[in-house]
Coordinates of C-alpha atoms in Angstrom, one line a residue:
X219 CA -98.3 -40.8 -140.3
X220 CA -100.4 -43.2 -138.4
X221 CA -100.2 -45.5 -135.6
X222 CA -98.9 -48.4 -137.4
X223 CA -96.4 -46.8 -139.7
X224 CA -95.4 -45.0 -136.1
X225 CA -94.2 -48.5 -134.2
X226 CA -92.8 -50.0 -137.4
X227 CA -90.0 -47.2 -138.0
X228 CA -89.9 -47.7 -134.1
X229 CA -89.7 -51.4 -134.2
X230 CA -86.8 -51.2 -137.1
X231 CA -84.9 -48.5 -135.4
X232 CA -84.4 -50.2 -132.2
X233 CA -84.0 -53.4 -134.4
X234 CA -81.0 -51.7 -135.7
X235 CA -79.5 -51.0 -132.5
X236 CA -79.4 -54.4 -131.3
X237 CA -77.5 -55.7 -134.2
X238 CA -74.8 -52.7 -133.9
X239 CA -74.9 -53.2 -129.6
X240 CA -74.8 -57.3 -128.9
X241 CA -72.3 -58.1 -131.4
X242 CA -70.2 -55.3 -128.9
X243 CA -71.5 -56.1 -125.4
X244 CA -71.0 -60.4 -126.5
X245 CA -66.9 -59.3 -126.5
X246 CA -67.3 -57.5 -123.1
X247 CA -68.7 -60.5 -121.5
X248 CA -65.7 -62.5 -122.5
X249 CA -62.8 -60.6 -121.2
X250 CA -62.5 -63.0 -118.2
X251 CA -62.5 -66.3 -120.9
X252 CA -58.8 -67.7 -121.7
X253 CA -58.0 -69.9 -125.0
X254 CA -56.2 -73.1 -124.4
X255 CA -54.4 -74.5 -127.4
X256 CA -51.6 -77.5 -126.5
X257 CA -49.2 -78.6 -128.6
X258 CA -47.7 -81.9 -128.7
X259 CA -44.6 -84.1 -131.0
X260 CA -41.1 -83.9 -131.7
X261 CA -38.7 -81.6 -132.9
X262 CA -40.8 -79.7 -135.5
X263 CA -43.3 -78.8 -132.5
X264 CA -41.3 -78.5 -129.4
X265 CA -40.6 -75.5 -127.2
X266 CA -39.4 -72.1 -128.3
X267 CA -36.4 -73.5 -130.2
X268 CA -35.1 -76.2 -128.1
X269 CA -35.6 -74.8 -124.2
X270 CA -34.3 -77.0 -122.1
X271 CA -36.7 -75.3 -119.4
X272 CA -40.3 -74.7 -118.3
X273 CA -40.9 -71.1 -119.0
X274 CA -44.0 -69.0 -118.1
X275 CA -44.3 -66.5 -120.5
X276 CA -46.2 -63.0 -120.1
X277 CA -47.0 -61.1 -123.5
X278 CA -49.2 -57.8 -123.9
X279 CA -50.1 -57.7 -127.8
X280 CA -50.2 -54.1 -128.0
X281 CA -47.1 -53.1 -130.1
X282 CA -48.2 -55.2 -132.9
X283 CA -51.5 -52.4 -133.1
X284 CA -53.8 -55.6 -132.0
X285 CA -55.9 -55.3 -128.8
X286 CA -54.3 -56.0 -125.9
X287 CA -53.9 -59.7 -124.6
X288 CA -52.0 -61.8 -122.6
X289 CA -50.2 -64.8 -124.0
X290 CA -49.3 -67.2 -121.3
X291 CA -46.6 -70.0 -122.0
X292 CA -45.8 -73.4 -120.2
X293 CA -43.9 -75.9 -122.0
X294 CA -41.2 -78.3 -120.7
X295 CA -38.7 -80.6 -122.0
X296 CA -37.5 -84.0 -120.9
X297 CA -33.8 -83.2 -120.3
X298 CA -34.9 -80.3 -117.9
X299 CA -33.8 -80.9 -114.1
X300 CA -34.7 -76.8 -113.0
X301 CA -37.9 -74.6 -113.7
X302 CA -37.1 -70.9 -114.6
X303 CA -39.1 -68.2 -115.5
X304 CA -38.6 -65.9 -118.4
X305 CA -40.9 -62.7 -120.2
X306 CA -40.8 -61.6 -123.6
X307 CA -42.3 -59.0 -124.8
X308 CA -44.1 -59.4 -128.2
X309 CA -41.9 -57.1 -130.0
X310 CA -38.9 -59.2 -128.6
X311 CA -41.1 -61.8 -130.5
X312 CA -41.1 -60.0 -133.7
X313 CA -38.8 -58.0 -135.2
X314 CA -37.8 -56.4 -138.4
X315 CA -40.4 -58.9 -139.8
X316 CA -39.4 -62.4 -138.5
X317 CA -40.4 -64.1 -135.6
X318 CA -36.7 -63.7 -133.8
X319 CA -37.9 -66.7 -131.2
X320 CA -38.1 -70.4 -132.1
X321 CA -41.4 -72.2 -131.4
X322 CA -44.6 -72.5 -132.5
X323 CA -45.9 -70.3 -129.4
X324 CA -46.1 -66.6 -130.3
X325 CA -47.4 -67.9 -133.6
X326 CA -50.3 -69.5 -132.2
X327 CA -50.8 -67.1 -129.2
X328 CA -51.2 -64.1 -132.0
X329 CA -53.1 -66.0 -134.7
X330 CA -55.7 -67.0 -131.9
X331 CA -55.5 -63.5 -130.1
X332 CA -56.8 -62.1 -133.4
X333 CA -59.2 -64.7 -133.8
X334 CA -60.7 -64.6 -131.3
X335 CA -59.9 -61.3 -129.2
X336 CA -59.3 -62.8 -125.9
X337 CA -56.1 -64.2 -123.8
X338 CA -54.3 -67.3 -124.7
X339 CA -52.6 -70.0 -123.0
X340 CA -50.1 -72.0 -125.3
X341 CA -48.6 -75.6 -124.0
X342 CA -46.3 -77.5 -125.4
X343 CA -45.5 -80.9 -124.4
X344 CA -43.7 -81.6 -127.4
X345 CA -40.3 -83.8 -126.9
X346 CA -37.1 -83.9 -129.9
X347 CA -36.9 -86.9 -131.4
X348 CA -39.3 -89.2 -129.6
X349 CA -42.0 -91.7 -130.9
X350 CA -45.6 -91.4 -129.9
X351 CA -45.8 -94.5 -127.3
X352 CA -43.2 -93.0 -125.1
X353 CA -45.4 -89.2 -125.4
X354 CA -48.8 -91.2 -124.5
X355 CA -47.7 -93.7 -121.5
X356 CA -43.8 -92.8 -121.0
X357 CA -41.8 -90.4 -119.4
X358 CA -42.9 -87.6 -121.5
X359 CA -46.5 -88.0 -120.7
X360 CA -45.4 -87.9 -117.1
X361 CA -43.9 -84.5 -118.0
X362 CA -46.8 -83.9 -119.8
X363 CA -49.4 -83.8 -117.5
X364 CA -47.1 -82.3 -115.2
X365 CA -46.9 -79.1 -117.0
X366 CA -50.9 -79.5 -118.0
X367 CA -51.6 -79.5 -114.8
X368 CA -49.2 -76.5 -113.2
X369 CA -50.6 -74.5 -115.9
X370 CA -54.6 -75.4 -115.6
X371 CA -54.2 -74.5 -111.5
X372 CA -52.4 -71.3 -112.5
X373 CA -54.7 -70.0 -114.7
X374 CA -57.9 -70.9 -113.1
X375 CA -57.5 -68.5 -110.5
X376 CA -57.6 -65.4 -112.5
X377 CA -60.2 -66.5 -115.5
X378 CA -63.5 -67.1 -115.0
X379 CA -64.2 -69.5 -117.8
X380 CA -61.1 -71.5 -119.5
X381 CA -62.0 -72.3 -123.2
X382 CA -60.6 -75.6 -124.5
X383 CA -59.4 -75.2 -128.1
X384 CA -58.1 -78.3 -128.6
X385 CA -54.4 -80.1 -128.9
X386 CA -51.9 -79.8 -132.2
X387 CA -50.1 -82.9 -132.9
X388 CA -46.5 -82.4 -134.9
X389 CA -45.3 -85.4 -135.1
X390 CA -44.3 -88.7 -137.1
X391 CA -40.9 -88.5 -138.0
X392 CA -39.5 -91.1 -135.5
X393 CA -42.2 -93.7 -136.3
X394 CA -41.3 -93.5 -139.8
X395 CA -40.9 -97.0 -139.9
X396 CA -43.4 -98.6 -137.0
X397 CA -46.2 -100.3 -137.7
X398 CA -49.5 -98.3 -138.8
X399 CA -51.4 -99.9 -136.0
X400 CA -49.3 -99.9 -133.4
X401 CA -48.8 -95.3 -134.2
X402 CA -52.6 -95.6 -133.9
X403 CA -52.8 -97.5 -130.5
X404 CA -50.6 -94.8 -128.5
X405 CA -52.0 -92.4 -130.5
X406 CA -55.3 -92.6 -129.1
X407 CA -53.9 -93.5 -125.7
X408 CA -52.8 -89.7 -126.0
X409 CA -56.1 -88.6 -127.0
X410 CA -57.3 -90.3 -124.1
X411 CA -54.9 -88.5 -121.9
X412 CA -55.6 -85.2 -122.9
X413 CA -59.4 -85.4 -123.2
X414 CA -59.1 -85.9 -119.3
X415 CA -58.0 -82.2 -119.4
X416 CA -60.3 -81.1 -121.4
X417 CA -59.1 -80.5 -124.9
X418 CA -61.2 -83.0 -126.9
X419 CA -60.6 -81.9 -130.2
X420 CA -57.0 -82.7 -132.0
X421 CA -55.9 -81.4 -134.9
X422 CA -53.3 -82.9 -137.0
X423 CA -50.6 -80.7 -138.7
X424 CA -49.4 -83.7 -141.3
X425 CA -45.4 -84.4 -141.6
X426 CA -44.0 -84.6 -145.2
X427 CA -45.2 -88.2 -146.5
X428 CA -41.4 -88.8 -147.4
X429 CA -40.0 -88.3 -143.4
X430 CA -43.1 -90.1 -142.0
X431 CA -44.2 -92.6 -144.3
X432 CA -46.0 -94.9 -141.7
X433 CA -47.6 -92.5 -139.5
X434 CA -48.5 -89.9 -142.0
X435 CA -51.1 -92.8 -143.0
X436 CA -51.8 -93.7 -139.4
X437 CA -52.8 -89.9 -139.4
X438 CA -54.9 -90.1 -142.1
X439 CA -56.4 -93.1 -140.9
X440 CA -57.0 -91.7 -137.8
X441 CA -58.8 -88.6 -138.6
X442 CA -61.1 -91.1 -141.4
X443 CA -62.1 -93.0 -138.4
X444 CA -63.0 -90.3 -135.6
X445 CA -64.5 -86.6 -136.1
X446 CA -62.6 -85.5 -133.5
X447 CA -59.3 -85.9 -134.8
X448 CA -59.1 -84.0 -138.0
X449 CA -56.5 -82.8 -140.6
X450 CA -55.9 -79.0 -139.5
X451 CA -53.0 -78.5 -142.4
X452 CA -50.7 -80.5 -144.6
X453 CA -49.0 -77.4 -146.0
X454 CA -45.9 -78.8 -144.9
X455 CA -46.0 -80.7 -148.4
X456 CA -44.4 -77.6 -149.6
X457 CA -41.9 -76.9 -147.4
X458 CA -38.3 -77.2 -149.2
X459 CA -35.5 -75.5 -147.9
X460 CA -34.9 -73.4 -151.0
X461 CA -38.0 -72.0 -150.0
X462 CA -36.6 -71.1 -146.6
X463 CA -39.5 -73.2 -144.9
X464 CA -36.9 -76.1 -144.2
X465 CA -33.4 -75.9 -143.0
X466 CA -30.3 -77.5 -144.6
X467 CA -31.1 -80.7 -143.2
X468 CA -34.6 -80.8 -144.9
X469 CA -36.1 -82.2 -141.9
X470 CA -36.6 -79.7 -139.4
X471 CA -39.3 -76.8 -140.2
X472 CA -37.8 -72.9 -140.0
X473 CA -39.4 -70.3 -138.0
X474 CA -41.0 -68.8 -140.9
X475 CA -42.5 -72.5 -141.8
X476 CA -43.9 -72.5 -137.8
X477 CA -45.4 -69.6 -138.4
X478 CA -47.2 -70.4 -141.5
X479 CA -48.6 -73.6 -139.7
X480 CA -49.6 -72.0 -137.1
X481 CA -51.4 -69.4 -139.2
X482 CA -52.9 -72.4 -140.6
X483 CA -53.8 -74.2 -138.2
X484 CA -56.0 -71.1 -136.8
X485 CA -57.8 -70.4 -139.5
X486 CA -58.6 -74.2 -139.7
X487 CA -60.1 -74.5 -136.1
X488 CA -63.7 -73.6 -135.6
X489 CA -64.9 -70.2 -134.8
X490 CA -64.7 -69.7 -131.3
X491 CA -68.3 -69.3 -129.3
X492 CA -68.1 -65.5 -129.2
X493 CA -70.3 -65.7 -132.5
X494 CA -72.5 -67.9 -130.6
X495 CA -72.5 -65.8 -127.8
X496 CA -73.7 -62.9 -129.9
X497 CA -76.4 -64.9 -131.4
X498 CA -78.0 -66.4 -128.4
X499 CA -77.9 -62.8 -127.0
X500 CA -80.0 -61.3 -130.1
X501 CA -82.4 -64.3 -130.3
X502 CA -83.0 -63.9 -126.2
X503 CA -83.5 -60.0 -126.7
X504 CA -84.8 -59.5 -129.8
X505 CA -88.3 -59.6 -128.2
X506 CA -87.5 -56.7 -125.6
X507 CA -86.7 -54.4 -128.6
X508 CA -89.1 -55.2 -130.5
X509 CA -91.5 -54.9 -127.3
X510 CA -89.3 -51.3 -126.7
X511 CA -90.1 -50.3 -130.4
X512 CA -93.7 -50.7 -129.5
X513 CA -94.1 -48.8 -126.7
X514 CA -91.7 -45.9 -128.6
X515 CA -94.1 -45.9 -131.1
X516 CA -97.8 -46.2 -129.4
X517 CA -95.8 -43.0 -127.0
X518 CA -94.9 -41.2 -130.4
X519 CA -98.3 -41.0 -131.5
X520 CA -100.1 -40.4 -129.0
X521 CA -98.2 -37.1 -128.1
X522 CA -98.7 -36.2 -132.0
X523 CA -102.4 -36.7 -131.9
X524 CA -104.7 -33.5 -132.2
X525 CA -106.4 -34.6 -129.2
X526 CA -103.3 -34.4 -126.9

């Protein structure tokens, strides 16, 4: 075998071993990175079944066979005088096959940690039965950034990057009836709001046309006009409640329907920058293995030669 043929089996060898190693190391840089995701609505997206509390939530992901990851919870609702703390463990979450807490938060916080294999923060600013201006410039917006910013301090201090995923809007119902540009106005005051926190992508889980007929086509509207408000899902088209996706009232989504949006609204999001991560890592050392290959090779040969 000559020279040649020596650093090219060196060269693809050590080739190899950067495609089976960066992929692995990327995921070890990123174990100090937290997801934020933030929901916001009515009834159909508020917090874990109706609290009437602020709850901090602390959930290790192991019993489900996943890797291990926190799940961190802040929601609030307007009727809420005292803040209390409460922990449930993901099996607590889950069991016998359906999600035995209300919310869309352990949906979310699982879908993502299997995503994208890191910690997750959920919020939820999401308020029963109000309309959109009093969530972008009334009392729950107050709330809102209340609980946005409790939670961004918190966290802050034991992550050293927070990654923004965006904000899921579950909403319509009570502006039903209110004009398509005035749902559009507040609407985009809330984007507003929340961009200043840093989650500038929104991503609309649409109501069923029949309970929101005005502000299902402010939504589309809305995500025709501005790429960074997009239609994440509108399986909710299918929900009935012989299906077990609605309840009697066929308004209100079950817990198995909050699941399945939030299973959809993952998958719908973009893939989170660990892939870039990995690639910017190969393209940047590619060159060093390729330069190791080399060396490995020119050394092979030279202690094969006769002359040595």
């Amino acid at each position: 075998m000559d020279i040649n043929e020596n650093i090219i089996l060196a060269v693809i060898s050590c080739l190899i071993l950067a495609c089976v190693l960066i992929p692995v190391t990327s995921h070890i840089t990123d174990e100090d990175v937290l997801d934020v995701i933030l929901v916001d609505g009515q009834s159909n997206g508020d917090y874990l079944g109706h609290r009437t509390d602020i709850i901090n939530v602390s959930v290790v992901n192991s019993e489900l066979g996943k890797p291990t990851h926190k799940a961190l919870y802040y929601g609030s609702d307007v009727s809420s005088e005292n803040h209390v703390s409460s922990s449930y463990s993901i099996k607590e979450m889950y069991q016998d096959g359906e999600w035995a807490i209300g919310g869309h938060e352990a949906g979310l916080a699982y879908y993502l940690m299997e995503k994208d294999n890191r910690d997750v923060l959920v919020l939820n600013i999401a308020y029963s039965g109000k309309n959109i201006e009093y969530l972008s410039v009334g009392e729950g917006w107050d709330l809102g950034k209340w609980v946005l910013a409790k939670a961004l301090t918190d966290v802050k201090k034991s992550y050293d990057r927070i990654e923004y995923v965006g904000w899921v809007m579950i909403h319509g119902e009570s502006d039903k009836n209110n004009p398509i540009e005035h749902y559009e106005e507040y609407f985009m005051i809330l984007d507003d709001n929340l961009k200043e926190y840093g989650l500038e992508e929104c991503y609309i889980v649409l109501p069923r046309k029949n309970t929101a007929t005005n502000s299902y086509s402010a939504m589309l509207d809305l995500a025709e006009k501005h790429e960074d408000i997009q239609i994440a899902t509108d399986i909710t088209a299918t929900f009935t409640s012989e299906n077990g996706l609605l309840c009697s009232d066929n308004l209100h989504y079950t817990q198995l329907g909050r699941i399945l949006i939030d299973e959809a609204v993952v998958e719908y999001l973009p893939n989170s920058n660990n892939d870039a991560s990995a690639l910017n890592m190969m393209i940047n050392t590619i060159p060093i293995f390729v330069a190791i290959g080399i060396i490995i090779g020119i050394v092979t040969q030279f202690k094969r030669s006769p002359d040595n």
